[in-house]
Amino acid sequence: MSFGQAIETGNYSMLRDLASPGFRKRYSEAGLEQALAPLREAALQFGDAVLVVPRINAFERKGEGLIEIAGVWPSSPRASRYRLVFQAGSGAWQLFGFEVSAADDGEHAKAPR
């Protein structure tokens, strides 16, 4: 379950269930729906997520098994800026935190296709 699928379907439970324990503690399903509401309102498109390579501007290992990845997703018609934090757990990297927003128009033009 991706951000896009959660936003498109309104089903935030699977995204939440697959995330880290810290993420689940921070966000109830209603809280996650509220946190993602600006993305739904901005009508950002994530359907081409498997076809588009994101531009990674930063990758940083954080303490306590965390990694942070930030960059631009060159989706169409409008790119998205993202910062995702993952935590090692249960044999996989699980979502720990996120910031996603519409990118400036110039960022879309600079994004690789």
mmCIF file of C-alpha atoms in Angstrom:
data_model
loop_
_atom_site.group_PDB
_atom_site.id
_atom_site.type_symbol
_atom_site.label_atom_id
_atom_site.label_comp_id
_atom_site.label_asym_id
_atom_site.label_seq_id
_atom_site.Cartn_x
_atom_site.Cartn_y
_atom_site.Cartn_z
ATOM 1 C CA MET A 1 0.000 0.000 0.000
ATOM 2 C CA SER A 2 1.486 3.301 -1.057
ATOM 3 C CA PHE A 3 0.708 6.914 -0.239
ATOM 4 C CA GLY A 4 -1.007 7.173 -3.586
ATOM 5 C CA GLN A 5 -3.233 4.179 -3.004
ATOM 6 C CA ALA A 6 -4.114 5.370 0.498
ATOM 7 C CA ILE A 7 -5.013 8.823 -0.797
ATOM 8 C CA GLU A 8 -6.922 7.519 -3.819
ATOM 9 C CA THR A 9 -8.954 4.920 -1.914
ATOM 10 C CA GLY A 10 -9.269 6.645 1.451
ATOM 11 C CA ASN A 11 -8.044 3.399 3.054
ATOM 12 C CA TYR A 12 -5.259 4.473 5.392
ATOM 13 C CA SER A 13 -5.250 1.345 7.554
ATOM 14 C CA MET A 14 -2.903 -0.745 5.383
ATOM 15 C CA LEU A 15 -0.331 2.055 5.060
ATOM 16 C CA ARG A 16 -0.453 2.516 8.830
ATOM 17 C CA ASP A 17 -0.301 -1.224 9.551
ATOM 18 C CA LEU A 18 2.852 -1.668 7.433
ATOM 19 C CA ALA A 19 4.642 1.263 9.080
ATOM 20 C CA SER A 20 6.945 1.181 12.107
ATOM 21 C CA PRO A 21 5.574 0.968 15.663
ATOM 22 C CA GLY A 22 6.588 4.608 16.224
ATOM 23 C CA PHE A 23 4.579 5.674 13.172
ATOM 24 C CA ARG A 24 1.525 3.720 14.341
ATOM 25 C CA LYS A 25 1.819 5.311 17.783
ATOM 26 C CA ARG A 26 1.987 8.794 16.245
ATOM 27 C CA TYR A 27 -0.881 8.342 13.749
ATOM 28 C CA SER A 28 -4.298 6.828 14.242
ATOM 29 C CA GLU A 29 -6.151 6.069 10.997
ATOM 30 C CA ALA A 30 -8.059 9.339 11.409
ATOM 31 C CA GLY A 31 -4.828 11.209 12.162
ATOM 32 C CA LEU A 32 -3.158 9.753 9.086
ATOM 33 C CA GLU A 33 -6.152 10.724 6.952
ATOM 34 C CA GLN A 34 -5.881 14.266 8.310
ATOM 35 C CA ALA A 35 -2.103 14.388 7.711
ATOM 36 C CA LEU A 36 -2.548 13.259 4.092
ATOM 37 C CA ALA A 37 -5.549 15.517 3.388
ATOM 38 C CA PRO A 38 -3.399 18.303 1.865
ATOM 39 C CA LEU A 39 -2.053 15.814 -0.694
ATOM 40 C CA ARG A 40 -5.562 14.746 -1.626
ATOM 41 C CA GLU A 41 -6.656 18.401 -1.893
ATOM 42 C CA ALA A 42 -3.612 19.256 -4.045
ATOM 43 C CA ALA A 43 -4.643 16.399 -6.385
ATOM 44 C CA LEU A 44 -1.071 15.133 -6.601
ATOM 45 C CA GLN A 45 -0.802 12.064 -8.810
ATOM 46 C CA PHE A 46 1.103 9.036 -7.532
ATOM 47 C CA GLY A 47 -0.278 6.492 -10.004
ATOM 48 C CA ASP A 48 2.874 6.518 -12.123
ATOM 49 C CA ALA A 49 5.070 5.866 -9.073
ATOM 50 C CA VAL A 50 6.347 2.533 -10.387
ATOM 51 C CA LEU A 51 7.251 4.071 -13.760
ATOM 52 C CA VAL A 52 9.108 7.203 -12.652
ATOM 53 C CA VAL A 53 12.513 7.310 -10.997
ATOM 54 C CA PRO A 54 12.586 9.779 -8.101
ATOM 55 C CA ARG A 55 15.372 12.314 -7.820
ATOM 56 C CA ILE A 56 17.151 11.776 -4.503
ATOM 57 C CA ASN A 57 18.706 14.962 -3.176
ATOM 58 C CA ALA A 58 19.702 13.655 0.255
ATOM 59 C CA PHE A 59 20.276 10.302 1.919
ATOM 60 C CA GLU A 60 21.308 10.255 5.542
ATOM 61 C CA ARG A 61 21.700 7.575 8.162
ATOM 62 C CA LYS A 62 20.227 8.729 11.438
ATOM 63 C CA GLY A 63 20.705 7.245 14.880
ATOM 64 C CA GLU A 64 18.851 4.183 16.155
ATOM 65 C CA GLY A 65 18.387 2.390 12.829
ATOM 66 C CA LEU A 66 16.833 5.299 10.922
ATOM 67 C CA ILE A 67 17.487 6.490 7.383
ATOM 68 C CA GLU A 68 16.139 9.648 5.771
ATOM 69 C CA ILE A 69 15.663 10.070 2.035
ATOM 70 C CA ALA A 70 14.639 13.389 0.478
ATOM 71 C CA GLY A 71 14.108 14.574 -3.071
ATOM 72 C CA VAL A 72 11.630 15.217 -5.856
ATOM 73 C CA TRP A 73 9.195 12.794 -7.481
ATOM 74 C CA PRO A 74 8.770 13.979 -11.113
ATOM 75 C CA SER A 75 5.168 12.850 -11.490
ATOM 76 C CA SER A 76 2.847 14.461 -13.991
ATOM 77 C CA PRO A 77 1.223 16.925 -14.198
ATOM 78 C CA ARG A 78 2.950 18.198 -11.030
ATOM 79 C CA ALA A 79 6.041 16.974 -9.241
ATOM 80 C CA SER A 80 6.097 16.206 -5.522
ATOM 81 C CA ARG A 81 8.765 17.018 -2.978
ATOM 82 C CA TYR A 82 9.305 14.301 -0.365
ATOM 83 C CA ARG A 83 11.207 13.477 2.804
ATOM 84 C CA LEU A 84 10.757 9.933 4.060
ATOM 85 C CA VAL A 85 12.199 8.428 7.223
ATOM 86 C CA PHE A 86 12.427 4.646 7.580
ATOM 87 C CA GLN A 87 13.233 2.551 10.621
ATOM 88 C CA ALA A 88 14.738 -0.923 10.593
ATOM 89 C CA GLY A 89 12.333 -3.414 12.125
ATOM 90 C CA SER A 90 10.765 -6.807 11.562
ATOM 91 C CA GLY A 91 13.416 -7.638 8.957
ATOM 92 C CA ALA A 92 12.536 -4.671 6.719
ATOM 93 C CA TRP A 93 12.654 -0.892 6.478
ATOM 94 C CA GLN A 94 9.345 0.461 7.760
ATOM 95 C CA LEU A 95 7.936 3.950 7.336
ATOM 96 C CA PHE A 96 8.678 6.064 10.417
ATOM 97 C CA GLY A 97 7.881 9.592 9.220
ATOM 98 C CA PHE A 98 7.092 11.600 6.100
ATOM 99 C CA GLU A 99 6.698 15.014 4.548
ATOM 100 C CA VAL A 100 5.240 15.204 1.042
ATOM 101 C CA SER A 101 4.136 18.350 -0.772
ATOM 102 C CA ALA A 102 3.696 19.786 -4.239
ATOM 103 C CA ALA A 103 7.014 20.839 -5.722
ATOM 104 C CA ASP A 104 7.711 24.212 -7.257
ATOM 105 C CA ASP A 105 7.086 24.311 -11.010
ATOM 106 C CA GLY A 106 10.823 24.678 -11.687
ATOM 107 C CA GLU A 107 11.585 21.473 -9.805
ATOM 108 C CA HIS A 108 9.473 19.463 -12.242
ATOM 109 C CA ALA A 109 11.484 20.766 -15.160
ATOM 110 C CA LYS A 110 14.774 19.782 -13.512
ATOM 111 C CA ALA A 111 13.620 16.281 -12.613
ATOM 112 C CA PRO A 112 14.959 13.420 -14.756
ATOM 113 C CA ARG A 113 12.465 11.440 -16.808
#
